[in-house]
């Protein structure tokens, strides 16, 4: 599925819609250049789940935890990883145990260490707008995509 998003508010709205359909254990990976809108997407997803607090980028901590809607949401930012082996230092396998929703920015830095995503969103920058290419890799990912019906859907 391909989408065009014109504003950060639309990005957060789409993310909130997406988050409403994420079951525990869901793995959503966000790829794109610096400033593309990955953290904006995560903020919208957390708002969609009902989280009202500050959403920090985990650039230096690698992971932030948010208990919302009866489930833990783990927000990863792997930008500063020097090697995928550093994931072991934070005990990443414990986060991917099927109970938490995992939102991962820069998953390519984790390499083959990370499990297969349910849904991957590549965010491209096109002048003021963002183009999103959403790919489901599991049945849970396909179900999530089927429930998205934004006006900007172009697939």
PDB file of C-alpha atoms in Angstrom:
ATOM      1  CA  UNK A   1       0.000   0.000   0.000  1.00  0.00           C
ATOM      2  CA  UNK A   2       1.240   3.476  -0.847  1.00  0.00           C
ATOM      3  CA  UNK A   3       0.110   6.626   0.938  1.00  0.00           C
ATOM      4  CA  UNK A   4       0.822  10.317   0.642  1.00  0.00           C
ATOM      5  CA  UNK A   5       0.854  12.354   3.829  1.00  0.00           C
ATOM      6  CA  UNK A   6       0.906  16.160   3.596  1.00  0.00           C
ATOM      7  CA  UNK A   7       1.372  17.229   7.231  1.00  0.00           C
ATOM      8  CA  UNK A   8       2.717  15.952  10.553  1.00  0.00           C
ATOM      9  CA  UNK A   9      -0.868  16.054  11.884  1.00  0.00           C
ATOM     10  CA  UNK A  10      -1.960  13.706   9.080  1.00  0.00           C
ATOM     11  CA  UNK A  11       0.990  11.421   9.890  1.00  0.00           C
ATOM     12  CA  UNK A  12      -0.120  11.253  13.523  1.00  0.00           C
ATOM     13  CA  UNK A  13      -3.740  10.667  12.483  1.00  0.00           C
ATOM     14  CA  UNK A  14      -2.731   7.759  10.240  1.00  0.00           C
ATOM     15  CA  UNK A  15      -0.537   6.336  13.005  1.00  0.00           C
ATOM     16  CA  UNK A  16      -3.380   6.570  15.514  1.00  0.00           C
ATOM     17  CA  UNK A  17      -5.649   4.691  13.089  1.00  0.00           C
ATOM     18  CA  UNK A  18      -2.947   2.073  12.596  1.00  0.00           C
ATOM     19  CA  UNK A  19      -2.331   1.680  16.334  1.00  0.00           C
ATOM     20  CA  UNK A  20      -5.992   0.973  17.002  1.00  0.00           C
ATOM     21  CA  UNK A  21      -5.479  -2.316  15.167  1.00  0.00           C
ATOM     22  CA  UNK A  22      -2.221  -3.500  16.755  1.00  0.00           C
ATOM     23  CA  UNK A  23      -2.476  -6.615  18.919  1.00  0.00           C
ATOM     24  CA  UNK A  24       0.084  -7.457  21.627  1.00  0.00           C
ATOM     25  CA  UNK A  25       3.223  -8.870  20.043  1.00  0.00           C
ATOM     26  CA  UNK A  26       2.899  -6.722  16.907  1.00  0.00           C
ATOM     27  CA  UNK A  27       6.180  -5.581  15.345  1.00  0.00           C
ATOM     28  CA  UNK A  28       6.087  -2.388  13.274  1.00  0.00           C
ATOM     29  CA  UNK A  29       9.308  -1.190  11.642  1.00  0.00           C
ATOM     30  CA  UNK A  30       9.775   2.385  10.410  1.00  0.00           C
ATOM     31  CA  UNK A  31      12.442   3.235   7.849  1.00  0.00           C
ATOM     32  CA  UNK A  32      13.390   6.554   6.309  1.00  0.00           C
ATOM     33  CA  UNK A  33      15.915   9.367   6.339  1.00  0.00           C
ATOM     34  CA  UNK A  34      16.545  11.600   9.327  1.00  0.00           C
ATOM     35  CA  UNK A  35      13.564  13.928   9.660  1.00  0.00           C
ATOM     36  CA  UNK A  36      11.246  11.775   7.554  1.00  0.00           C
ATOM     37  CA  UNK A  37       8.639  11.424  10.304  1.00  0.00           C
ATOM     38  CA  UNK A  38       9.362   8.117  12.047  1.00  0.00           C
ATOM     39  CA  UNK A  39       9.126   9.543  15.568  1.00  0.00           C
ATOM     40  CA  UNK A  40       6.091  11.601  14.556  1.00  0.00           C
ATOM     41  CA  UNK A  41       4.454   8.335  13.501  1.00  0.00           C
ATOM     42  CA  UNK A  42       5.287   6.729  16.858  1.00  0.00           C
ATOM     43  CA  UNK A  43       3.850   9.724  18.740  1.00  0.00           C
ATOM     44  CA  UNK A  44       0.621   9.384  16.791  1.00  0.00           C
ATOM     45  CA  UNK A  45       0.483   5.637  17.410  1.00  0.00           C
ATOM     46  CA  UNK A  46       0.915   6.121  21.153  1.00  0.00           C
ATOM     47  CA  UNK A  47      -1.749   8.832  21.186  1.00  0.00           C
ATOM     48  CA  UNK A  48      -4.046   6.462  19.291  1.00  0.00           C
ATOM     49  CA  UNK A  49      -3.538   3.880  22.029  1.00  0.00           C
ATOM     50  CA  UNK A  50      -4.447   6.461  24.671  1.00  0.00           C
ATOM     51  CA  UNK A  51      -1.028   7.513  25.954  1.00  0.00           C
ATOM     52  CA  UNK A  52      -1.142  11.139  27.122  1.00  0.00           C
ATOM     53  CA  UNK A  53       2.401  11.713  28.410  1.00  0.00           C
ATOM     54  CA  UNK A  54       5.537  12.980  26.727  1.00  0.00           C
ATOM     55  CA  UNK A  55       6.860  10.750  23.947  1.00  0.00           C
ATOM     56  CA  UNK A  56      10.644  10.944  23.891  1.00  0.00           C
ATOM     57  CA  UNK A  57      12.839   9.798  21.055  1.00  0.00           C
ATOM     58  CA  UNK A  58      14.989   6.930  22.375  1.00  0.00           C
ATOM     59  CA  UNK A  59      17.979   7.951  20.263  1.00  0.00           C
ATOM     60  CA  UNK A  60      20.380   7.637  23.201  1.00  0.00           C
ATOM     61  CA  UNK A  61      18.555   5.114  25.390  1.00  0.00           C
ATOM     62  CA  UNK A  62      17.711   2.843  22.411  1.00  0.00           C
ATOM     63  CA  UNK A  63      14.313   1.925  23.895  1.00  0.00           C
ATOM     64  CA  UNK A  64      11.518   3.706  25.765  1.00  0.00           C
ATOM     65  CA  UNK A  65       8.621   1.876  27.448  1.00  0.00           C
ATOM     66  CA  UNK A  66       5.011   3.044  27.503  1.00  0.00           C
ATOM     67  CA  UNK A  67       2.351   1.079  29.392  1.00  0.00           C
ATOM     68  CA  UNK A  68      -0.917   1.868  27.579  1.00  0.00           C
ATOM     69  CA  UNK A  69      -4.252   0.188  26.982  1.00  0.00           C
ATOM     70  CA  UNK A  70      -3.278  -2.870  29.023  1.00  0.00           C
ATOM     71  CA  UNK A  71      -0.177  -3.559  26.944  1.00  0.00           C
ATOM     72  CA  UNK A  72       3.426  -2.396  26.986  1.00  0.00           C
ATOM     73  CA  UNK A  73       4.590  -0.467  23.927  1.00  0.00           C
ATOM     74  CA  UNK A  74       8.337  -0.477  23.303  1.00  0.00           C
ATOM     75  CA  UNK A  75       9.707   2.287  21.101  1.00  0.00           C
ATOM     76  CA  UNK A  76      13.166   1.533  19.720  1.00  0.00           C
ATOM     77  CA  UNK A  77      15.501   3.894  17.879  1.00  0.00           C
ATOM     78  CA  UNK A  78      18.467   1.942  16.539  1.00  0.00           C
ATOM     79  CA  UNK A  79      20.135   4.858  14.727  1.00  0.00           C
ATOM     80  CA  UNK A  80      23.150   4.936  17.043  1.00  0.00           C
ATOM     81  CA  UNK A  81      23.915   1.210  16.940  1.00  0.00           C
ATOM     82  CA  UNK A  82      27.430   0.564  15.739  1.00  0.00           C
ATOM     83  CA  UNK A  83      26.707  -3.145  15.247  1.00  0.00           C
ATOM     84  CA  UNK A  84      23.642  -5.332  15.474  1.00  0.00           C
ATOM     85  CA  UNK A  85      25.388  -7.244  18.285  1.00  0.00           C
ATOM     86  CA  UNK A  86      24.748  -4.235  20.551  1.00  0.00           C
ATOM     87  CA  UNK A  87      21.103  -5.301  20.656  1.00  0.00           C
ATOM     88  CA  UNK A  88      22.166  -8.103  22.991  1.00  0.00           C
ATOM     89  CA  UNK A  89      23.377  -5.481  25.490  1.00  0.00           C
ATOM     90  CA  UNK A  90      19.827  -4.181  25.927  1.00  0.00           C
ATOM     91  CA  UNK A  91      18.287  -7.660  26.083  1.00  0.00           C
ATOM     92  CA  UNK A  92      16.204  -7.014  22.976  1.00  0.00           C
ATOM     93  CA  UNK A  93      14.898 -10.596  22.777  1.00  0.00           C
ATOM     94  CA  UNK A  94      12.895 -10.010  25.960  1.00  0.00           C
ATOM     95  CA  UNK A  95      10.962  -7.219  24.225  1.00  0.00           C
ATOM     96  CA  UNK A  96      10.000  -9.428  21.297  1.00  0.00           C
ATOM     97  CA  UNK A  97       8.386 -12.142  23.432  1.00  0.00           C
ATOM     98  CA  UNK A  98       4.897 -11.738  21.969  1.00  0.00           C
ATOM     99  CA  UNK A  99       3.484  -9.551  24.734  1.00  0.00           C
ATOM    100  CA  UNK A 100       4.660  -6.027  23.864  1.00  0.00           C
ATOM    101  CA  UNK A 101       3.922  -3.942  20.794  1.00  0.00           C
ATOM    102  CA  UNK A 102       7.332  -3.067  19.332  1.00  0.00           C
ATOM    103  CA  UNK A 103       7.756   0.071  17.228  1.00  0.00           C
ATOM    104  CA  UNK A 104      11.266   0.163  15.748  1.00  0.00           C
ATOM    105  CA  UNK A 105      12.944   3.089  14.015  1.00  0.00           C
ATOM    106  CA  UNK A 106      16.009   2.286  11.892  1.00  0.00           C
ATOM    107  CA  UNK A 107      15.427  -1.512  11.949  1.00  0.00           C
ATOM    108  CA  UNK A 108      18.030  -1.988   9.228  1.00  0.00           C
ATOM    109  CA  UNK A 109      20.674  -1.211  11.881  1.00  0.00           C
ATOM    110  CA  UNK A 110      19.520  -4.307  13.780  1.00  0.00           C
ATOM    111  CA  UNK A 111      20.138  -6.513  10.777  1.00  0.00           C
ATOM    112  CA  UNK A 112      19.096 -10.149  10.924  1.00  0.00           C
ATOM    113  CA  UNK A 113      19.059 -10.022  14.735  1.00  0.00           C
ATOM    114  CA  UNK A 114      15.560  -8.542  14.723  1.00  0.00           C
ATOM    115  CA  UNK A 115      12.572 -10.795  14.117  1.00  0.00           C
ATOM    116  CA  UNK A 116      10.517 -10.369  10.959  1.00  0.00           C
ATOM    117  CA  UNK A 117       8.239  -7.343  11.159  1.00  0.00           C
ATOM    118  CA  UNK A 118       4.494  -7.688  10.901  1.00  0.00           C
ATOM    119  CA  UNK A 119       4.430  -4.368   9.064  1.00  0.00           C
ATOM    120  CA  UNK A 120       7.218  -2.219   7.637  1.00  0.00           C
ATOM    121  CA  UNK A 121       6.650   1.397   6.659  1.00  0.00           C
ATOM    122  CA  UNK A 122       9.209   3.135   4.467  1.00  0.00           C
ATOM    123  CA  UNK A 123       8.823   6.913   4.690  1.00  0.00           C
ATOM    124  CA  UNK A 124      10.162   8.959   1.802  1.00  0.00           C
ATOM    125  CA  UNK A 125      10.442  12.738   1.717  1.00  0.00           C
ATOM    126  CA  UNK A 126       8.934  14.507  -1.278  1.00  0.00           C
ATOM    127  CA  UNK A 127       9.177  18.287  -0.859  1.00  0.00           C
ATOM    128  CA  UNK A 128       6.695  19.112   1.939  1.00  0.00           C
ATOM    129  CA  UNK A 129       4.851  15.778   1.764  1.00  0.00           C
ATOM    130  CA  UNK A 130       5.793  12.258   2.826  1.00  0.00           C
ATOM    131  CA  UNK A 131       5.261   9.122   0.804  1.00  0.00           C
ATOM    132  CA  UNK A 132       4.696   5.939   2.758  1.00  0.00           C
ATOM    133  CA  UNK A 133       5.186   2.482   1.352  1.00  0.00           C
ATOM    134  CA  UNK A 134       3.553  -0.003   3.728  1.00  0.00           C
ATOM    135  CA  UNK A 135       4.455  -3.691   3.444  1.00  0.00           C
ATOM    136  CA  UNK A 136       2.865  -6.464   5.474  1.00  0.00           C
ATOM    137  CA  UNK A 137       5.034  -9.500   6.141  1.00  0.00           C
ATOM    138  CA  UNK A 138       2.576 -11.471   8.288  1.00  0.00           C
ATOM    139  CA  UNK A 139      -1.146 -12.086   8.529  1.00  0.00           C
ATOM    140  CA  UNK A 140      -1.338  -9.621  11.441  1.00  0.00           C
ATOM    141  CA  UNK A 141       0.326  -7.015   9.223  1.00  0.00           C
ATOM    142  CA  UNK A 142      -2.112  -7.686   6.380  1.00  0.00           C
ATOM    143  CA  UNK A 143      -5.054  -7.335   8.768  1.00  0.00           C
ATOM    144  CA  UNK A 144      -3.703  -4.010   9.987  1.00  0.00           C
ATOM    145  CA  UNK A 145      -3.339  -2.694   6.431  1.00  0.00           C
ATOM    146  CA  UNK A 146      -6.861  -3.787   5.508  1.00  0.00           C
ATOM    147  CA  UNK A 147      -8.262  -1.658   8.323  1.00  0.00           C
ATOM    148  CA  UNK A 148      -6.498   1.500   7.146  1.00  0.00           C
ATOM    149  CA  UNK A 149      -8.712   3.591   4.927  1.00  0.00           C
ATOM    150  CA  UNK A 150      -7.153   7.067   4.772  1.00  0.00           C
ATOM    151  CA  UNK A 151      -8.196   9.403   1.983  1.00  0.00           C
ATOM    152  CA  UNK A 152      -4.588   9.476   0.784  1.00  0.00           C
ATOM    153  CA  UNK A 153      -4.472   5.731   0.056  1.00  0.00           C
ATOM    154  CA  UNK A 154      -3.098   5.223  -3.462  1.00  0.00           C
ATOM    155  CA  UNK A 155      -2.681   1.463  -3.897  1.00  0.00           C
TER     156      UNK A 155
END
